[in-house]
Short mmCIF file of C-alpha atoms in Angstrom, two decimals:
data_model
loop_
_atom_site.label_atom_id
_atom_site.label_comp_id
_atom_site.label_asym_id
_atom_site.label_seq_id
_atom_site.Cartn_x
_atom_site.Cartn_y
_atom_site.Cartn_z
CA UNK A 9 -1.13 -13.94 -0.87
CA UNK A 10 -3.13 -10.80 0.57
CA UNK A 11 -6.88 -11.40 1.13
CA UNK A 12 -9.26 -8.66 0.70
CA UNK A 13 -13.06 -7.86 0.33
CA UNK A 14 -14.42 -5.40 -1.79
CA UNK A 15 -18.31 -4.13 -1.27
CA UNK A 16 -20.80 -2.20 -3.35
CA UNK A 17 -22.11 0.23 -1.02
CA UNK A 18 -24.64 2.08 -3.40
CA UNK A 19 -26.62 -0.93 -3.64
CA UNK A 20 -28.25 0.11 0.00
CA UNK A 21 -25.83 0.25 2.56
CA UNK A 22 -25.53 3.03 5.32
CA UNK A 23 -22.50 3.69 6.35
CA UNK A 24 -23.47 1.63 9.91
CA UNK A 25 -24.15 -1.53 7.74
CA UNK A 26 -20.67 -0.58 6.66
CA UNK A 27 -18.63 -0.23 9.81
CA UNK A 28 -20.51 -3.95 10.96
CA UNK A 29 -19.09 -5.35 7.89
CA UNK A 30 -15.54 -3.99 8.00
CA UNK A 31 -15.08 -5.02 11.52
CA UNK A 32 -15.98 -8.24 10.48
CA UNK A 33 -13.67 -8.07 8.05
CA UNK A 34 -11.33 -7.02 10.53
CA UNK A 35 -12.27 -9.59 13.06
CA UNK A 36 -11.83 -12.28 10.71
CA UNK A 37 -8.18 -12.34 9.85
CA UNK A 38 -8.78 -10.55 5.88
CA UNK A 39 -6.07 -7.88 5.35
CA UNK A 40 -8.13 -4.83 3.61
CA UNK A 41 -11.61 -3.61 3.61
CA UNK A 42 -12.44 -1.76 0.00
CA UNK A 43 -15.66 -0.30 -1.40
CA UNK A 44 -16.45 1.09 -4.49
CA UNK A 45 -17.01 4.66 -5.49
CA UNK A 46 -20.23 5.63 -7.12
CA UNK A 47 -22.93 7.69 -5.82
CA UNK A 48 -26.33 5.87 -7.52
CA UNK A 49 -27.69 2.67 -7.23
CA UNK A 50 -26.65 0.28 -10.33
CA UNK A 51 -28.78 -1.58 -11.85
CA UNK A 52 -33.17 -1.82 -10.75
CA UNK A 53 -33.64 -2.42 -6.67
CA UNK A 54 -34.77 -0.53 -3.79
CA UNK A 55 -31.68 2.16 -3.37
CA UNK A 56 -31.98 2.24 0.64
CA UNK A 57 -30.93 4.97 2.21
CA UNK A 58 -29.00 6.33 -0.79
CA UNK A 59 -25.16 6.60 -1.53
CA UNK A 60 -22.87 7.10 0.96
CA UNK A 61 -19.78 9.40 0.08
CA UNK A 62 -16.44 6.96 -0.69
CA UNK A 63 -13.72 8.65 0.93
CA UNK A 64 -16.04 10.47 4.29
CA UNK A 65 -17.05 6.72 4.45
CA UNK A 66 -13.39 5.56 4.46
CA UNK A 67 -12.54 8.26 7.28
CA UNK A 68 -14.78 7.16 9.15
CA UNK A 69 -13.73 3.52 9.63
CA UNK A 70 -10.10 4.86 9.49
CA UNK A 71 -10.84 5.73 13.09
CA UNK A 72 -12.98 3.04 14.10
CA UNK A 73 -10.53 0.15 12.47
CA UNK A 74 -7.34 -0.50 13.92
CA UNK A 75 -5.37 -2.87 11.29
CA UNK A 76 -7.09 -3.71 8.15
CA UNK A 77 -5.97 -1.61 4.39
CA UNK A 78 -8.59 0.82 3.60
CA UNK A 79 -9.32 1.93 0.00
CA UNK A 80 -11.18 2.31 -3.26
CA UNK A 81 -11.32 -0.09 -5.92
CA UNK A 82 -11.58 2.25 -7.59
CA UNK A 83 -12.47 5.91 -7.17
CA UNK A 84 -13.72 7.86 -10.22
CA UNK A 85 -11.13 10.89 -11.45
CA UNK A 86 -14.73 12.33 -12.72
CA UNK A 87 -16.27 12.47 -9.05
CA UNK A 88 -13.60 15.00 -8.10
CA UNK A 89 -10.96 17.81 -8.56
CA UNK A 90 -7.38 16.11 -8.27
CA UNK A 91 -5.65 18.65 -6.00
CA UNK A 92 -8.67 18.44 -3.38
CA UNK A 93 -8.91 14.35 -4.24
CA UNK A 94 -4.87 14.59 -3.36
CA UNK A 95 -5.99 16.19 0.15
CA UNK A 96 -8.36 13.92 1.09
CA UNK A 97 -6.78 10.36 0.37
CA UNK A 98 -3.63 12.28 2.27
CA UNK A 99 -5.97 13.50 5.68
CA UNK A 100 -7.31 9.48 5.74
CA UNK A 101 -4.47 7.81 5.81
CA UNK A 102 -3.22 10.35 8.62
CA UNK A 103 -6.85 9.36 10.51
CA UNK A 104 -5.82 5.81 9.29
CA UNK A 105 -2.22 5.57 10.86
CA UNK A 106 -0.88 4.96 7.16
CA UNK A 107 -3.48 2.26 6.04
CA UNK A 108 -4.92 3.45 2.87
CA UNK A 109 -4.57 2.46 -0.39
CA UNK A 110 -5.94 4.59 -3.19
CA UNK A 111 -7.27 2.89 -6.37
CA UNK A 112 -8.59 5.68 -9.85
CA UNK A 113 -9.92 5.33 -12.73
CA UNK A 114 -11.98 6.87 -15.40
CA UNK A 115 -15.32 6.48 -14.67
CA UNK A 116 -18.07 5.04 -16.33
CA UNK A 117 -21.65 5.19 -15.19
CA UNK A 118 -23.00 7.91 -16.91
CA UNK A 119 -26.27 7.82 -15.41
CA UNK A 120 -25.24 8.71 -11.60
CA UNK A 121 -23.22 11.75 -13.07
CA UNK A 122 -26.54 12.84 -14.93
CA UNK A 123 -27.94 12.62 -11.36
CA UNK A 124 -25.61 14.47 -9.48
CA UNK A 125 -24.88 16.83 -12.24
CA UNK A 126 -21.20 15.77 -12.31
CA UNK A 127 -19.76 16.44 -16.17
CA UNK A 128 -18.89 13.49 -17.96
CA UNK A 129 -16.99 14.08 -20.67
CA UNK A 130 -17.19 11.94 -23.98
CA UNK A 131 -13.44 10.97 -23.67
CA UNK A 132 -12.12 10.79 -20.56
CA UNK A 133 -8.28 9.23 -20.29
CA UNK A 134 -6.62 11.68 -21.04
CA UNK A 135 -8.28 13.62 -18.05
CA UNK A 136 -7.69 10.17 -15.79
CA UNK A 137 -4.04 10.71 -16.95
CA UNK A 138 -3.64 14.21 -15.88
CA UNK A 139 -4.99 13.10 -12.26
CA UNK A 140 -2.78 10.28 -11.85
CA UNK A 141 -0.19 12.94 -12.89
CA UNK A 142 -1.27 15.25 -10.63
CA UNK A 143 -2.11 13.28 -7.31
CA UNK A 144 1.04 11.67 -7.32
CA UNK A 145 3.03 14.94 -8.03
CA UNK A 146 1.73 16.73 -5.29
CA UNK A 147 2.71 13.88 -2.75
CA UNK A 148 6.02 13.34 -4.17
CA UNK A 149 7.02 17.85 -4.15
CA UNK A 150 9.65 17.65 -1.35
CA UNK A 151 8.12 19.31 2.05
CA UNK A 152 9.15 23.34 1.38
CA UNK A 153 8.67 23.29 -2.68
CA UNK A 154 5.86 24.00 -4.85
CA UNK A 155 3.98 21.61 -7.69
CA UNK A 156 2.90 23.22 -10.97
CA UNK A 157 1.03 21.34 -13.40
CA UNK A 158 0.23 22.62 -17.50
CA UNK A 159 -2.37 20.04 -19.18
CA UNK A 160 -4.81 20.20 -21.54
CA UNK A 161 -7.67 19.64 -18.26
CA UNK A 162 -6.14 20.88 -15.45
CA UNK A 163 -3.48 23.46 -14.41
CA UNK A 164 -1.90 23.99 -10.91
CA UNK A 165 0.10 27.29 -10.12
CA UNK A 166 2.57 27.56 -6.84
CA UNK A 167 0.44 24.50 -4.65
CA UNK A 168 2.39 24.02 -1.49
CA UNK A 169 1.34 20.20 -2.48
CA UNK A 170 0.40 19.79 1.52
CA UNK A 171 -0.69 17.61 3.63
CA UNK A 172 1.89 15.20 2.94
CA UNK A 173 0.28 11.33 3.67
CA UNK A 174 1.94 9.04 6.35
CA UNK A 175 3.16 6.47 4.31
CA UNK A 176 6.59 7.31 1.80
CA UNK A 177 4.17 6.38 -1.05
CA UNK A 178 0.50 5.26 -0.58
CA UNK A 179 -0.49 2.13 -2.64
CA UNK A 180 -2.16 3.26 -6.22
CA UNK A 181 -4.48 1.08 -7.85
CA UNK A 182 -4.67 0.63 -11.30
CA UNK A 183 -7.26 -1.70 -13.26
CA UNK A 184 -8.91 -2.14 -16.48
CA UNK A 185 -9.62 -4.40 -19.46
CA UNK A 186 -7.32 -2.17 -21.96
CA UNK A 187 -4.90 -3.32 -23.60
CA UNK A 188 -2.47 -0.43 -24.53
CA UNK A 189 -2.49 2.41 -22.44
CA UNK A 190 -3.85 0.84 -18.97
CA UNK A 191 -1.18 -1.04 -18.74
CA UNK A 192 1.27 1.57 -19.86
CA UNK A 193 -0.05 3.89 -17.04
CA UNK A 194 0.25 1.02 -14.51
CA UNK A 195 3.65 1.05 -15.31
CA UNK A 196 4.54 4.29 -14.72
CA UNK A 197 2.28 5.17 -11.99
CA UNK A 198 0.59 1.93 -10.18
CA UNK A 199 1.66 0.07 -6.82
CA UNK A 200 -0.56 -2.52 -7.88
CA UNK A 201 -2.85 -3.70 -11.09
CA UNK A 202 -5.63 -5.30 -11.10
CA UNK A 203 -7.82 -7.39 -13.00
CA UNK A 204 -11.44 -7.75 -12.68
CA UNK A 205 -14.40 -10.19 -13.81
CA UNK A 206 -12.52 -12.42 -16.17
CA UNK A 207 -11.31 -16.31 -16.33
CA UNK A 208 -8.09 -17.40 -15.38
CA UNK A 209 -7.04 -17.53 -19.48
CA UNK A 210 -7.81 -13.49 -19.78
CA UNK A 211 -6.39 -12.72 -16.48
CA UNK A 212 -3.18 -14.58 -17.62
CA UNK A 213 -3.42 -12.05 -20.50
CA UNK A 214 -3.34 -9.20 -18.74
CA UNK A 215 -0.93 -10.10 -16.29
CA UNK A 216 1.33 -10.61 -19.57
CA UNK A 217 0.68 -7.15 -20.90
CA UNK A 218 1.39 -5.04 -17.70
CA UNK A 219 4.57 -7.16 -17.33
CA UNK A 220 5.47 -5.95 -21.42
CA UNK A 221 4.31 -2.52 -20.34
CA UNK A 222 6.74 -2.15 -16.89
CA UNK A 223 9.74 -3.53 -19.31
CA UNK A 224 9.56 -1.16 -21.52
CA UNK A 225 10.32 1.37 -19.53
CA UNK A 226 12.49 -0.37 -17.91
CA UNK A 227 10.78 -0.92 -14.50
CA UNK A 228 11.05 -4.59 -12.88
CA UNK A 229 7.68 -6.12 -13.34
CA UNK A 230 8.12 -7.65 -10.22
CA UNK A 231 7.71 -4.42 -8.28
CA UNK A 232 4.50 -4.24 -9.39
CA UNK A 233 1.70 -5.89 -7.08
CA UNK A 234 -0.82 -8.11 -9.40
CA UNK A 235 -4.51 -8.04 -8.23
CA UNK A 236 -7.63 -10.07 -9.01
CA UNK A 237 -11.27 -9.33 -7.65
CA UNK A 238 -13.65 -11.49 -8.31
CA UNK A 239 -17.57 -11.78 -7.47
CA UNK A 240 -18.32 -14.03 -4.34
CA UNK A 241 -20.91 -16.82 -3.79
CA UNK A 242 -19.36 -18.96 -0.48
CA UNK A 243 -22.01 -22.02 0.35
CA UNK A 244 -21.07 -25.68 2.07
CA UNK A 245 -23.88 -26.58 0.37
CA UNK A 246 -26.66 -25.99 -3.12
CA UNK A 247 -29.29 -24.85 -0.38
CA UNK A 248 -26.77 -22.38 1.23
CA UNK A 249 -25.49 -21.22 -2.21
CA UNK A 250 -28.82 -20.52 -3.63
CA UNK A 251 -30.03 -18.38 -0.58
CA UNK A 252 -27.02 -15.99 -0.63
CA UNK A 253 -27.61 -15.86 -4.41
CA UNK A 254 -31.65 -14.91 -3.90
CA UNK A 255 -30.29 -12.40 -1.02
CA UNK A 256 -28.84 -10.48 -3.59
CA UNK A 257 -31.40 -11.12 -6.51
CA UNK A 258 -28.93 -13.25 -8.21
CA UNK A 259 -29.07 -16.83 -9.63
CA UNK A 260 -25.95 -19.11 -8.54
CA UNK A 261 -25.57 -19.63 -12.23
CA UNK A 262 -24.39 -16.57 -12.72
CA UNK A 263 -21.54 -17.03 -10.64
CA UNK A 264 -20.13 -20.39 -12.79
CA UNK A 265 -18.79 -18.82 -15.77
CA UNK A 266 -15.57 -19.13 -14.63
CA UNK A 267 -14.98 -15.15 -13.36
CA UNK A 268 -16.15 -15.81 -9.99
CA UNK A 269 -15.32 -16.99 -6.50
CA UNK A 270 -18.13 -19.86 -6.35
CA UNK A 271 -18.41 -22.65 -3.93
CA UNK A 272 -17.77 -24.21 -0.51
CA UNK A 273 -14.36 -22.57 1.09
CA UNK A 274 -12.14 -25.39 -0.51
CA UNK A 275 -13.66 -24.86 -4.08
CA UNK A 276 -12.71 -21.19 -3.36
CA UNK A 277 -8.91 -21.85 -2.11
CA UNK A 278 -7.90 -24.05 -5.37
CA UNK A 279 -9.33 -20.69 -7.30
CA UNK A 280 -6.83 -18.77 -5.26
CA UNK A 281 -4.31 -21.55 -5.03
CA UNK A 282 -4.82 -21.88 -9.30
CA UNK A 283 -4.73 -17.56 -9.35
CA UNK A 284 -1.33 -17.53 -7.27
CA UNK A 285 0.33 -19.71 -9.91
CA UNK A 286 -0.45 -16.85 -12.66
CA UNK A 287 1.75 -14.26 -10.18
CA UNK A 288 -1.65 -13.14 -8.17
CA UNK A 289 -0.46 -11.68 -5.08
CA UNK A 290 -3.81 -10.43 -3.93
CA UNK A 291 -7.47 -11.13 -4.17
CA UNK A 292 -10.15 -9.31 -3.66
CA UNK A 293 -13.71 -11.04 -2.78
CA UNK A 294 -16.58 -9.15 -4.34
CA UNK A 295 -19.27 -9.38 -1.55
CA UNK A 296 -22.56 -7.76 -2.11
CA UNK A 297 -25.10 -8.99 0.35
CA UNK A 298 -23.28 -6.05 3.62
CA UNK A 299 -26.02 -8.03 6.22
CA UNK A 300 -24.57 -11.32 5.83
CA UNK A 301 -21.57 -10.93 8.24
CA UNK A 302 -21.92 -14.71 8.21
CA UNK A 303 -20.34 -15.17 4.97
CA UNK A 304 -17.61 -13.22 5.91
CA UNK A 305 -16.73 -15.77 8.53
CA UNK A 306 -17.14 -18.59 6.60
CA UNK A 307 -14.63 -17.38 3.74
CA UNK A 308 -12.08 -16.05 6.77
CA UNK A 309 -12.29 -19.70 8.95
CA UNK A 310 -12.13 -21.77 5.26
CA UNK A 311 -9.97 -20.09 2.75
CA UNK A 312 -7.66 -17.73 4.80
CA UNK A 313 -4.50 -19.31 5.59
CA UNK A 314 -4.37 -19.81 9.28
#
């Protein structure tokens, strides 16, 4: 099992409360640091400083990390053009040594593109389609050819598809809650799928799906990395749970409906323990309080293997 955190850095983080956290991260044992990619605040609260930019935020820490996977879960094919989204998860895991992992899809909060003046288009997969398409052609073109691309969104004439990333093939994230053509495009284009936010009987769901989908076509379902992320409450105690749930304007309620990480670090192991029995071969732990490097110890010294 990999072990992973995932933050939510438009909720008020700079990208300093950032770096703290993912050296923590790093510190304590966990095997990727991943943040999310939106550029407005969700939900009512004091936004902070503002957003801070996903992937200038990732090359940052890609020189000021040393071990740890660094990625998006996930980055919006809205937020940017694919060719110059192709260059820039390339030129981070060059700054990275070969450590990032790129996870896309559609995009969905229309009120941050309203803010930014970013289009959002009324249908949208077939455009996230195209991308995945399109980002993965241009770092597959053998070094000396050109990549063309003819879709109904985007075309690409004579690209010299360069730079070329580190790694042979950078880890691609796919998630979702569909149940037709997410899947399908895991199959054909993912490293790794994940599911988000649900109980253990509608993650065993989806797992079954992508594993229909990469048959198929004929691909070995077992080449394809399953994922869960989950949101993240750790506490030895009510008292402790309770005051990382305020921190964050939560109630620890919310985090007992059976689609969360909830409880002292042995409450949270079984969860993983009961997860790597469905074929789970990462987690991700949603942590949204970046100021409470505390936590991050406390998950890394109980629930990470030693």
């Amino acid at each position: 099992m990999e072990y992973c955190v995932l933050t939510e850095p438009q909720q008020g983080a700079t990208y300093d409360d950032q770096l703290a956290f993912a050296r923590a991260v790093e510190r304590g044992g966990f095997d990727g640091f991943f943040r999310s990619d939106h550029y407005m605040r969700i939900g009512p609260g004091d936004p902070g400083a503002g957003p801070t930019d996903a992937w200038t935020t990732l090359a940052g820490l890609a020189r000021e990390t040393s071990r740890i996977r660094l990625g998006t879960l996930v980055s919006s094919a809205t937020h940017r053009v694919p060719a110059i989204l192709a260059i820039q998860v390339a030129q981070v895991d060059a700054m990275s040594g070969g450590r990032v992992e790129f996870g896309l899809g559609t995009g969905w909060y229309e009120e941050e593109h309203r803010a930014h003046g970013i289009p959002f288009p009324a249908k949208r997969f077939d455009r996230f389609e195209e991308q995945l398409a399109i980002v993965t052609g241009l770092w597959a073109t053998p070094a000396g050819e050109t990549f063309d691309f003819a879709g109904e969104h985007y075309r690409i004439e004579g690209s010299p598809a360069l730079p070329k990333p580190v790694q042979a093939r950078i880890p691609l994230i796919i998630g979702g809650a569909g149940p037709r053509r997410t899947p399908e495009l895991a199959a054909r284009y993912a490293t790794e799928f994940n599911v988000g936010f649900r109980t253990d009987e509608l993650i065993a769901e989806r797992f079954d799906g992508v594993r229909a989908a990469c048959e198929r076509i004929g691909r070995d379902p077992a080449t394809l990395k399953l994922s869960v992320v989950l949101p993240t409450l750790v506490g030895r105690t009510g008292g402790e749970l309770q005051r990382r749930a305020d921190a964050i304007g939560r109630d620890v309620d919310e985090f007992r409906t059976g689609a969360s990480f909830v409880g002292s670090p042995h409450d949270i192991a079984a969860r993983v323990d009961r997860l790597r029995a469905l074929g789970a071969r990462r987690v991700y732990f949603q942590l949204l309080d970046l100021d409470d490097l505390d936590q991050v110890d406390e998950l890394a010294r109980g629930v990470l293997p030693g």
